[in-house]
PDB file of C-alpha atoms in Angstrom:
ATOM      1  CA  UNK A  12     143.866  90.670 138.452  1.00 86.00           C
ATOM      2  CA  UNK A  13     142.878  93.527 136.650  1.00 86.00           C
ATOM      3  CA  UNK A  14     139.398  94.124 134.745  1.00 84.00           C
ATOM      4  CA  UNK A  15     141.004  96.430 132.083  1.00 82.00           C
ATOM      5  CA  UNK A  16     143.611  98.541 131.437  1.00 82.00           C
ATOM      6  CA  UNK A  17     141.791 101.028 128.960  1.00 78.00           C
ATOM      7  CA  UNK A  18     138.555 102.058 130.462  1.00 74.00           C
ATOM      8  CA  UNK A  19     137.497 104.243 127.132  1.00 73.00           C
ATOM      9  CA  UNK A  20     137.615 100.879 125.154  1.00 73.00           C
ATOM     10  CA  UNK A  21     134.203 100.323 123.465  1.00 73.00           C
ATOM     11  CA  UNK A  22     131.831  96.785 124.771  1.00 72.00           C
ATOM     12  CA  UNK A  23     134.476  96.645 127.224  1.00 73.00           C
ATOM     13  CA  UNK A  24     132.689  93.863 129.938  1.00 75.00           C
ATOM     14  CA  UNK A  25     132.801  93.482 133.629  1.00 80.00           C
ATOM     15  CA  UNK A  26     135.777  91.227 134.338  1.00 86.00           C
ATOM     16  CA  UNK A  27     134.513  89.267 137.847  1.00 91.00           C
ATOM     17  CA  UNK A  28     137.423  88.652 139.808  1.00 94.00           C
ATOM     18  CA  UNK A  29     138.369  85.384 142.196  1.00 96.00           C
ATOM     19  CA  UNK A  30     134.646  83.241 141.856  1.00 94.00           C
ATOM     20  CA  UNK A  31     134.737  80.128 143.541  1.00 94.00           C
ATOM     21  CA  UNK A  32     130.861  78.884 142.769  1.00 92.00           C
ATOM     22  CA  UNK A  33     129.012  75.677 143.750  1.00 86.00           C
ATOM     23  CA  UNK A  34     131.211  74.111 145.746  1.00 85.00           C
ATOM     24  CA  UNK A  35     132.540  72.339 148.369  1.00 91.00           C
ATOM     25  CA  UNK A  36     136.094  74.268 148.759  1.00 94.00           C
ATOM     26  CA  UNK A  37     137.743  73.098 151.530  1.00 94.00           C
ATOM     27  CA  UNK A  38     140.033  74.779 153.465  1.00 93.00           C
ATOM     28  CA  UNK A  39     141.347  76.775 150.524  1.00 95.00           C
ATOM     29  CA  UNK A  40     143.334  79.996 151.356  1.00 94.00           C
ATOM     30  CA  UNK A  41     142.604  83.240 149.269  1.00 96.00           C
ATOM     31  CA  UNK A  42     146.121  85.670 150.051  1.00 94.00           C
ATOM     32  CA  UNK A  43     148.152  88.078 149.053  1.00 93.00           C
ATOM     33  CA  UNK A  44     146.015  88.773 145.833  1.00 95.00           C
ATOM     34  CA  UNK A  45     145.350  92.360 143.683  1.00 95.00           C
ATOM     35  CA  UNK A  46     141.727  92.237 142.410  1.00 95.00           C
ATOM     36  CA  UNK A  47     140.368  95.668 140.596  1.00 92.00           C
ATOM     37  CA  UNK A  48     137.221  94.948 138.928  1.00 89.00           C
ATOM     38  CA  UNK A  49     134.045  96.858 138.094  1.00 84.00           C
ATOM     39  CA  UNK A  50     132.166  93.780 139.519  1.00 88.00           C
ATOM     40  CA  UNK A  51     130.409  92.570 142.598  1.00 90.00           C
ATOM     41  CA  UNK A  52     132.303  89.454 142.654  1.00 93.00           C
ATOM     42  CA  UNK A  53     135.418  90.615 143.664  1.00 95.00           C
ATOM     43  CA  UNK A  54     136.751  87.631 146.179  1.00 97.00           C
ATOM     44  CA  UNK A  55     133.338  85.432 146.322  1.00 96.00           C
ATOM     45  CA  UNK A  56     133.408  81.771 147.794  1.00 96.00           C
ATOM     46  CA  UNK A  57     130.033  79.243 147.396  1.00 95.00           C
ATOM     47  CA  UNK A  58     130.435  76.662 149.617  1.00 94.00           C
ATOM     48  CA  UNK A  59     133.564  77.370 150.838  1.00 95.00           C
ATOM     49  CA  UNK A  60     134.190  74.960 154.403  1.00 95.00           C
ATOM     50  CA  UNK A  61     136.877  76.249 156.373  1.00 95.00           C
ATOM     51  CA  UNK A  62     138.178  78.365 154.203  1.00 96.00           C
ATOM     52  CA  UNK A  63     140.528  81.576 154.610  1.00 96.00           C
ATOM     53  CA  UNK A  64     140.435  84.795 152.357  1.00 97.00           C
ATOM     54  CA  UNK A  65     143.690  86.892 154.292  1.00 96.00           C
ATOM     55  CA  UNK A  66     145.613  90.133 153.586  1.00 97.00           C
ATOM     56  CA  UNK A  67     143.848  90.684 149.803  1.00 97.00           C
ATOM     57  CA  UNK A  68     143.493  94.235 148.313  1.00 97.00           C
ATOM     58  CA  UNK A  69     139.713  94.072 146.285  1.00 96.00           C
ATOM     59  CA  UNK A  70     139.064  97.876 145.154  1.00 93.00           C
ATOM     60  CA  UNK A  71     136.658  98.884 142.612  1.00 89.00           C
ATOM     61  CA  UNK A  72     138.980 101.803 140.646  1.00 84.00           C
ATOM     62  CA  UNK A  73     136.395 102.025 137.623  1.00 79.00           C
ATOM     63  CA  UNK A  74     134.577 105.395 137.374  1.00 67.00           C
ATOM     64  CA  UNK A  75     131.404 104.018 135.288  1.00 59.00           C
ATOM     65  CA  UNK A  76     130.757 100.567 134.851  1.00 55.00           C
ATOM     66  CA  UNK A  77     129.809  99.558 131.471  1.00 54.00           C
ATOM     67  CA  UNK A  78     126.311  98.996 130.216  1.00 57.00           C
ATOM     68  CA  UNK A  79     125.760  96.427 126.840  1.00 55.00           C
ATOM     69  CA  UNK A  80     122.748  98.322 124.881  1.00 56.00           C
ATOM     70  CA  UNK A  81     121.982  95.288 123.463  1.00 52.00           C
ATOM     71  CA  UNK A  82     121.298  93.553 126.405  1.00 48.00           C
ATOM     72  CA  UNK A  83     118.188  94.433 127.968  1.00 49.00           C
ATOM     73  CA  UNK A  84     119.079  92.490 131.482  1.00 47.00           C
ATOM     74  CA  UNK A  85     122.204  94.494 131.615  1.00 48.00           C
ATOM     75  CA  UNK A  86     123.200  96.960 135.175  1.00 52.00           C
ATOM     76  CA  UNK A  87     125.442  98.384 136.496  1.00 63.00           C
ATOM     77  CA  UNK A  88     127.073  96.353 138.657  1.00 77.00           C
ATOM     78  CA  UNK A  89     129.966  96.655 141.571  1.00 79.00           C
ATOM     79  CA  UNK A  90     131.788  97.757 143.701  1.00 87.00           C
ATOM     80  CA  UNK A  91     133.978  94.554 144.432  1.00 91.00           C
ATOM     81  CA  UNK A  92     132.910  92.630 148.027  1.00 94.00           C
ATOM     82  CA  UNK A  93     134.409  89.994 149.850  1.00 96.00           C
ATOM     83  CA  UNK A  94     131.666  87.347 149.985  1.00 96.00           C
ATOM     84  CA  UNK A  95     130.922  83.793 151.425  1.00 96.00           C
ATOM     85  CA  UNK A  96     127.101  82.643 150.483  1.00 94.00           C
ATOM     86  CA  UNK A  97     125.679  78.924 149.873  1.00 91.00           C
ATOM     87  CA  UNK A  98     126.106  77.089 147.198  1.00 86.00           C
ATOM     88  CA  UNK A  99     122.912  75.723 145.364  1.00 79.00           C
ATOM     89  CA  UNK A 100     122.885  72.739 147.263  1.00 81.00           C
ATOM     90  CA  UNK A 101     124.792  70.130 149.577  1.00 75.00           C
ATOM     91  CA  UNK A 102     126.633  71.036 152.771  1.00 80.00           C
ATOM     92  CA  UNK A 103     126.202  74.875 153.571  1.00 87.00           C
ATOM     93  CA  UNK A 104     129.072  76.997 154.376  1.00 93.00           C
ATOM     94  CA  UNK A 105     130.740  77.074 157.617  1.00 94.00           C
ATOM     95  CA  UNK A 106     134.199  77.479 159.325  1.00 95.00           C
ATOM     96  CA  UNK A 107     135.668  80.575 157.537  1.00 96.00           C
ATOM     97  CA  UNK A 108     137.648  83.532 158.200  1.00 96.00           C
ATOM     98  CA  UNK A 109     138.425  86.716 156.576  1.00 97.00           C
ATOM     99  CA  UNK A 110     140.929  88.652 157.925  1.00 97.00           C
ATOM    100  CA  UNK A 111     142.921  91.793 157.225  1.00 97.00           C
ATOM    101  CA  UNK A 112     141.606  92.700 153.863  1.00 98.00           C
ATOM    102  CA  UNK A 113     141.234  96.048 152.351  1.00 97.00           C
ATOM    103  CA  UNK A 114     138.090  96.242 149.619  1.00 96.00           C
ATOM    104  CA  UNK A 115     136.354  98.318 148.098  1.00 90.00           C
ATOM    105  CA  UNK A 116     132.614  97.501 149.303  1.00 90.00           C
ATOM    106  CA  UNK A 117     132.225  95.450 152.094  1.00 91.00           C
ATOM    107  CA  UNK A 118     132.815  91.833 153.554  1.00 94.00           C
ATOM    108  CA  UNK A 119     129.256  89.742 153.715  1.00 94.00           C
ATOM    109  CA  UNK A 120     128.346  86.345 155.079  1.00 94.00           C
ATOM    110  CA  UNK A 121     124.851  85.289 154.005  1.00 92.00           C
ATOM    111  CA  UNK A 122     124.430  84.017 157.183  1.00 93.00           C
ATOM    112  CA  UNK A 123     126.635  84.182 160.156  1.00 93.00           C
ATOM    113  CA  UNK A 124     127.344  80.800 160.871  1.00 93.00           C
ATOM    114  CA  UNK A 125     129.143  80.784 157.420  1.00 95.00           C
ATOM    115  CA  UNK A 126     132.237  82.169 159.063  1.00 95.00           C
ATOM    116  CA  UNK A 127     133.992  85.515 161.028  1.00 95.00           C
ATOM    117  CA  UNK A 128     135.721  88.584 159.818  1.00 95.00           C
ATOM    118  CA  UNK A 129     137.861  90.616 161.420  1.00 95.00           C
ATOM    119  CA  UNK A 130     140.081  94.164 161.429  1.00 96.00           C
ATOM    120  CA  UNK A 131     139.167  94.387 157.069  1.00 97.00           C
ATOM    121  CA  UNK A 132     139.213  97.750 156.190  1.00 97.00           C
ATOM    122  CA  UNK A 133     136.180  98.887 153.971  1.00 95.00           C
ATOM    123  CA  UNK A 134     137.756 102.007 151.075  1.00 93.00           C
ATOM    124  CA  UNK A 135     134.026 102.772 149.930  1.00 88.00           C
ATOM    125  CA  UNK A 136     134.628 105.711 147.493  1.00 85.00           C
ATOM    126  CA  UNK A 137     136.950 106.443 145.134  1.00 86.00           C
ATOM    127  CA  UNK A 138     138.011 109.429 147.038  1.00 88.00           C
ATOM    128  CA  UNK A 139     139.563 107.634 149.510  1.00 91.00           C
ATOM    129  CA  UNK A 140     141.845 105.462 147.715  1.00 92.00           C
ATOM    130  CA  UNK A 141     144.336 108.137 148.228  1.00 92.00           C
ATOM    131  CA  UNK A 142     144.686 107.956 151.769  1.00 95.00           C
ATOM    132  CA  UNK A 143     145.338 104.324 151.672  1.00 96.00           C
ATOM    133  CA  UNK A 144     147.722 103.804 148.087  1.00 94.00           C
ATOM    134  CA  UNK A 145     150.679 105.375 146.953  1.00 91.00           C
ATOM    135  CA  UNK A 146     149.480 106.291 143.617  1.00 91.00           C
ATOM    136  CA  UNK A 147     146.230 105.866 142.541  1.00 90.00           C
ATOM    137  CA  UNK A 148     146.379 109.561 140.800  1.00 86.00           C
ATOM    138  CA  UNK A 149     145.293 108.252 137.030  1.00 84.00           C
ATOM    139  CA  UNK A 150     141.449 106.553 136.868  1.00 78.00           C
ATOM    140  CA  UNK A 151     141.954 106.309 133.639  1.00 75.00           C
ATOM    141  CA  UNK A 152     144.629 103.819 133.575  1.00 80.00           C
ATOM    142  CA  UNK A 153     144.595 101.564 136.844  1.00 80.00           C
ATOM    143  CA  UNK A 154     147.233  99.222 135.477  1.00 80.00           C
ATOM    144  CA  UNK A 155     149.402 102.354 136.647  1.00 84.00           C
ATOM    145  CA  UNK A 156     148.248 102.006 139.991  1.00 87.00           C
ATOM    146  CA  UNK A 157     151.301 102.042 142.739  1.00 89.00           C
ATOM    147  CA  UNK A 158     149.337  99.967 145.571  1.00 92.00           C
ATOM    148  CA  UNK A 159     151.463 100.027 148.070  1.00 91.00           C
ATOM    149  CA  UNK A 160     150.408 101.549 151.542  1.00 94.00           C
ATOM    150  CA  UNK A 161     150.869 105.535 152.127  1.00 93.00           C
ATOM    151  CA  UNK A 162     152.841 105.892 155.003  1.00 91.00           C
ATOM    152  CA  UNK A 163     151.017 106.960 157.917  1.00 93.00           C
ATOM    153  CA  UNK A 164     147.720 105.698 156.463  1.00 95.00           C
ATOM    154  CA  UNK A 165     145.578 103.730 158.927  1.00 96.00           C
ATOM    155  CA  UNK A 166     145.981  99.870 157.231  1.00 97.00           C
ATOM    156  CA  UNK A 167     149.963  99.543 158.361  1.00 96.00           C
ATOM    157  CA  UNK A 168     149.778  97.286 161.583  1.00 94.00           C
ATOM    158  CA  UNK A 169     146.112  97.269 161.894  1.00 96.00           C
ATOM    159  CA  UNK A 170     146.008  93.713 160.824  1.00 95.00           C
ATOM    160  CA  UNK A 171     145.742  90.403 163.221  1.00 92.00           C
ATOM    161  CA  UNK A 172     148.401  88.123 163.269  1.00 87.00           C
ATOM    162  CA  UNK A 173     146.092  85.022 162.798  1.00 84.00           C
ATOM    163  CA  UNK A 174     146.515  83.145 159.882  1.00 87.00           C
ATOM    164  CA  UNK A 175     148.615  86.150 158.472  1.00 89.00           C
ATOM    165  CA  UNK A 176     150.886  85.264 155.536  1.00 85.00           C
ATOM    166  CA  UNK A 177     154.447  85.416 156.407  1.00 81.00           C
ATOM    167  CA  UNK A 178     155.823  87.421 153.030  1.00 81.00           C
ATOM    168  CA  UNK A 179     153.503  90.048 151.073  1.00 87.00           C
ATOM    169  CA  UNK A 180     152.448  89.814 147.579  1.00 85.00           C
ATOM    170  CA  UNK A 181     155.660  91.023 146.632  1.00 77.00           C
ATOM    171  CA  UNK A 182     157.214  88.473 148.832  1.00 71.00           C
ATOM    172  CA  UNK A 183     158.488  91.118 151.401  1.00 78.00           C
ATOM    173  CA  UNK A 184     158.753  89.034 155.144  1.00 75.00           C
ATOM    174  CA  UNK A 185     155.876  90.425 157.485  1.00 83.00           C
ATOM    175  CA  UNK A 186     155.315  92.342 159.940  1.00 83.00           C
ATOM    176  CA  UNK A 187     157.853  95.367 159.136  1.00 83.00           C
ATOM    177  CA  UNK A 188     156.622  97.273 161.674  1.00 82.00           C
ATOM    178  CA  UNK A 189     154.778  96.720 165.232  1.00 85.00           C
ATOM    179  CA  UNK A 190     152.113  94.834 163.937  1.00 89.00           C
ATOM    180  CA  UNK A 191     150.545  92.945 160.482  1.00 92.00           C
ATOM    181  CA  UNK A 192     149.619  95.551 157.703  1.00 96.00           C
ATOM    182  CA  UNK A 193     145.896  95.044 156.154  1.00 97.00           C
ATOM    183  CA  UNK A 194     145.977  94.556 152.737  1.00 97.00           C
ATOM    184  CA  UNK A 195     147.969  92.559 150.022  1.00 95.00           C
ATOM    185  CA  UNK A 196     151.325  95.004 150.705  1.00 93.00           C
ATOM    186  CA  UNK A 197     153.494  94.964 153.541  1.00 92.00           C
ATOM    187  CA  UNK A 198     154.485  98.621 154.367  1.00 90.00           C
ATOM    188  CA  UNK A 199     158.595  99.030 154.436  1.00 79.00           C
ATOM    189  CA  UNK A 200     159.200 102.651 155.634  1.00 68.00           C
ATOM    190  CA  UNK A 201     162.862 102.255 154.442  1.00 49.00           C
ATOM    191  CA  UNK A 202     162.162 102.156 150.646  1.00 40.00           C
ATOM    192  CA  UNK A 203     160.597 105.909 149.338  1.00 35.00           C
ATOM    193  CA  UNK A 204     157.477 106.361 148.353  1.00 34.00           C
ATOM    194  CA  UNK A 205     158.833 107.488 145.321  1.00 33.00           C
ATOM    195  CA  UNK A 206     160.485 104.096 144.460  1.00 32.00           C
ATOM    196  CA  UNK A 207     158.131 101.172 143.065  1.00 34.00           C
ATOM    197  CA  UNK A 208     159.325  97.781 144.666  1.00 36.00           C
ATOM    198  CA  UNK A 209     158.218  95.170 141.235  1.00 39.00           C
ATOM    199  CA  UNK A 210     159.169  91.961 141.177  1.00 40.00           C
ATOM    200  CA  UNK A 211     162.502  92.861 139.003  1.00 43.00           C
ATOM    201  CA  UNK A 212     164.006  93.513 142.147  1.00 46.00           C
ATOM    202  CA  UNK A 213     163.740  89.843 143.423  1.00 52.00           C
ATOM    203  CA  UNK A 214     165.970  87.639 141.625  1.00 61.00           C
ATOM    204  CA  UNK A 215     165.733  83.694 141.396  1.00 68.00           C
ATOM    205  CA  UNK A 216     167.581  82.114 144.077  1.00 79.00           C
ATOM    206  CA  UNK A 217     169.431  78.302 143.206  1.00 84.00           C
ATOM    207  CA  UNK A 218     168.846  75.634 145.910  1.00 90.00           C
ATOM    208  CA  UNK A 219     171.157  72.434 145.881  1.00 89.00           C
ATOM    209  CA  UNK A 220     169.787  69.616 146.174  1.00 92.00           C
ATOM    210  CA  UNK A 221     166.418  70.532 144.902  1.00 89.00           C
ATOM    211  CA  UNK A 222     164.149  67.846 145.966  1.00 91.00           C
ATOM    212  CA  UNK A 223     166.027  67.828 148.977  1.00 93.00           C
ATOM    213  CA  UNK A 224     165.873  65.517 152.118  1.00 94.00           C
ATOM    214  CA  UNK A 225     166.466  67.613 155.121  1.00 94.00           C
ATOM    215  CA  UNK A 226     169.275  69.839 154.479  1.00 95.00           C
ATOM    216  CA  UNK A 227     170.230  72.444 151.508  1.00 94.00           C
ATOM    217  CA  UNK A 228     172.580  74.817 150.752  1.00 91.00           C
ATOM    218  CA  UNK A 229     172.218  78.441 148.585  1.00 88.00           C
ATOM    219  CA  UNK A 230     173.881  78.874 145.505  1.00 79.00           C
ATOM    220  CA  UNK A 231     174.317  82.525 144.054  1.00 74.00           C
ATOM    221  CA  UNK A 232     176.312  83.654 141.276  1.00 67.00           C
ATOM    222  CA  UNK A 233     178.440  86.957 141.707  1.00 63.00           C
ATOM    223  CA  UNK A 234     178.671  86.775 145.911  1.00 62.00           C
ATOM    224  CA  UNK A 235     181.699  85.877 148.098  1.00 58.00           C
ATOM    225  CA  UNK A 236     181.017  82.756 149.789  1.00 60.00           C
ATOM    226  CA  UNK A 237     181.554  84.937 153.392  1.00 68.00           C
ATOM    227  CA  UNK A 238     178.936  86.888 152.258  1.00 78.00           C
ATOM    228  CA  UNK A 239     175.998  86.708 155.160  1.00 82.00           C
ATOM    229  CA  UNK A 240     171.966  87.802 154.631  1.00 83.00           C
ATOM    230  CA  UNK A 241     168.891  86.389 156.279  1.00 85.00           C
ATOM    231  CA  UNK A 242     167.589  82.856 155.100  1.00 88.00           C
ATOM    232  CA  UNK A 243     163.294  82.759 155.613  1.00 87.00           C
ATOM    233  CA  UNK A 244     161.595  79.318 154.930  1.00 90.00           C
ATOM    234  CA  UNK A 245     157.368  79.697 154.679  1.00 85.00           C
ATOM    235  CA  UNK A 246     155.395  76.531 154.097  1.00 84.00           C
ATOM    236  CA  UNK A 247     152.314  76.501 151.191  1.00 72.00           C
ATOM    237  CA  UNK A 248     150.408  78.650 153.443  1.00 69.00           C
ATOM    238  CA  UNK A 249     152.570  81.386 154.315  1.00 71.00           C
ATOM    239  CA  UNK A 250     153.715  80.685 157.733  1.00 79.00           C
ATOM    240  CA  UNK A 251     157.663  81.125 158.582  1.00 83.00           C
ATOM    241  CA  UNK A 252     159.298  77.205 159.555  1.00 91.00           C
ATOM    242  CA  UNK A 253     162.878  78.534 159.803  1.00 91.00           C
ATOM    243  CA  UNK A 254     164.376  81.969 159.837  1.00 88.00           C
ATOM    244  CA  UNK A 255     168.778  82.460 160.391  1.00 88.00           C
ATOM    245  CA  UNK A 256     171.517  84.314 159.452  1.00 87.00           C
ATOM    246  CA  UNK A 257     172.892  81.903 156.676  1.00 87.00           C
ATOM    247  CA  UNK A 258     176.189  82.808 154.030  1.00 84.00           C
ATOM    248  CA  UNK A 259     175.144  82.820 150.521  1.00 78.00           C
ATOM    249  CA  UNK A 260     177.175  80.013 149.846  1.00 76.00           C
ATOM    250  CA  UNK A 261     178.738  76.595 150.819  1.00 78.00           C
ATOM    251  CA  UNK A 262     176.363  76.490 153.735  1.00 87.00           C
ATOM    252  CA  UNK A 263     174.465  73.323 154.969  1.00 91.00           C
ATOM    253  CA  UNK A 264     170.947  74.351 156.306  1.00 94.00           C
ATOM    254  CA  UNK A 265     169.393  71.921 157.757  1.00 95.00           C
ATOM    255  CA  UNK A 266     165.386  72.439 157.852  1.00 95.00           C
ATOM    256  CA  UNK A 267     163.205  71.376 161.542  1.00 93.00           C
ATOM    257  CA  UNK A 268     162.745  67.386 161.501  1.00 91.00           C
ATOM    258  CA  UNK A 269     159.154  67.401 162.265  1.00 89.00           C
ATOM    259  CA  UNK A 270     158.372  69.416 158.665  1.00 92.00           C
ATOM    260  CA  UNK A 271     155.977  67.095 156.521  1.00 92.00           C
ATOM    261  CA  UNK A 272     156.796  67.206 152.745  1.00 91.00           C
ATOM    262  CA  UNK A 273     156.038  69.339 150.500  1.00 88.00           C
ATOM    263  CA  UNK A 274     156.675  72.453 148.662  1.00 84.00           C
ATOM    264  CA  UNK A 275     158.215  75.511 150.392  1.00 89.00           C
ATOM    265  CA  UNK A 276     159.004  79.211 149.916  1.00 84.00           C
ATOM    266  CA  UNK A 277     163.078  79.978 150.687  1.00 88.00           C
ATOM    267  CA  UNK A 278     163.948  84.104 150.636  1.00 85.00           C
ATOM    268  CA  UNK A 279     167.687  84.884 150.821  1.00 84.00           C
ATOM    269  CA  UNK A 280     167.914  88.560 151.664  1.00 80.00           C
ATOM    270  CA  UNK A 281     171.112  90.461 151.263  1.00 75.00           C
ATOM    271  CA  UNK A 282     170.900  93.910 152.554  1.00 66.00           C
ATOM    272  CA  UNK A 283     167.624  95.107 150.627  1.00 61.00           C
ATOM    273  CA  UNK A 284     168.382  93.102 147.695  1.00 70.00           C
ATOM    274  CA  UNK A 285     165.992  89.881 148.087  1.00 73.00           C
ATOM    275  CA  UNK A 286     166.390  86.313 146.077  1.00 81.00           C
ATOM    276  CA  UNK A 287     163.126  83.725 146.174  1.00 80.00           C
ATOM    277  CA  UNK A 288     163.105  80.485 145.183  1.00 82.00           C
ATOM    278  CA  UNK A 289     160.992  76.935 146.114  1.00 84.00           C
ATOM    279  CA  UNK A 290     161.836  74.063 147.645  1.00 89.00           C
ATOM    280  CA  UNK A 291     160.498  70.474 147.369  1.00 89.00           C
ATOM    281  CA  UNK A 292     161.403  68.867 150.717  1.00 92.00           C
ATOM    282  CA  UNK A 293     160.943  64.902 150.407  1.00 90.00           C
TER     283      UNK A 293
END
């Protein structure tokens, strides 16, 4: 989510970025999410029950933020927060974590029985974006941004396992390393700094029968059937409910018994080439 791509633009507006206002949300989950806004409302929840805001990046990248003239109630406003407050009436907020974010200004709770926060790592000024992100080199133009983790910076496996996602926003299986990264990326020290991991390098994987029953096999164009790779299956909310060495096709895979329907996440890695597709188990 991204406030604008060409700062100099004239009446260009501050872009708020996930608001979730007047409530009750219950036990949503806010994860794996990019948010660079010149806005205070970067991740903000209002009567949010039980909720869970995990491993987002919320940074602030704009240098000035705009002022209408012609608008005599008009601030500046920003950097981005992390916020859980009350909504204007009805049950207050309670029951929610936020865990292993990195963001720009700070994590709040209006009052602390709203909810708990833990290992989020606050950036504060621009300055020290670099020592967290790849490339952050051009203000001007934050669309350019490379966001994921420098290595040796102090977000890769600073993060708590709890209620961590098991794949990254780019759908890259955590943890790589000892521990959980903070943040939206997952830090792979085998892929160059130099070398921007987009989602063109994730191809769409076929899954036969697709609503399935119990059991599913992979079906991908241009492999040898006796060709092996690792087979991850994450539920709706990011946890891992089978991992195996699978072939990439004619394979039965047969999912736990006890999984309740729904949809699901299946990742088919072949060396560092990964294929993602979903699942609706019956």
């Amino acid at each position: 989510m991204i406030g604008a791509t060409d700062t100099s633009r004239a009446f260009r507006g501050n872009t708020q970025g996930i608001g979730c206002f007047d409530g009750v949300f219950l036990n949503w989950v806010i994860e794996n999410n990019i948010v660079m806004t010149d806005h205070w409302h970067g991740i903000s929840m209002y009567g949010a029950v039980n909720c869970r805001i995990i491993n987002n990046t919320v940074i602030d990248p704009y240098l000035v933020s705009t002022v209408d003239p012609y608008d005599n109630n008009a601030t500046n406003i920003g950097p981005a927060w992390i916020l859980i407050s009350k909504k204007t009436n009805g049950p207050p907020s309670s029951g929610n974590v936020v865990i292993n974010n990195l963001v720009a200004n700070n994590v709040f709770f209006t009052t602390p029985e709203m909810g708990t926060g833990s290992k989020n790592i606050v950036l504060g000024a621009l300055s020290n974006f670099s020592n967290y992100f790849v490339d952050v080199s051009d203000m001007a133009v934050p669309v350019s941004f490379n966001l994921q983790l420098l290595p040796g910076c102090s977000a890769i496996d600073a993060g708590d396992t709890l209620y961590a996602p098991g794949i990254d926003f780019e759908g890259v299986m955590r943890p790589q390393g000892a521990g959980i990264d903070v943040g939206a990326y997952e830090y792979l020290d085998s892929i160059p700094t130099s070398s921007v991991l987009t989602l063109d390098a994730w191809k769409p994987l076929r899954i036969y029968p697709n609503p399935s029953l119990g059991t599913f096999q992979l079906l991908l164009e241009g492999f040898d059937r006796e060709t092996e790779g690792i087979l991850g299956v994450y539920n709706a909310v990011g946890e891992k409910v089978l991992s195996q060495q699978v072939f990439s096709a004619g394979q039965e895979i047969v999912l736990p018994a006890q999984l309740p329907p729904g949809i699901y996440w299946v990742q088919f890695w072949v060396g560092r080439k990964g294929y993602v597709g979903k699942l609706l188990l019956r």
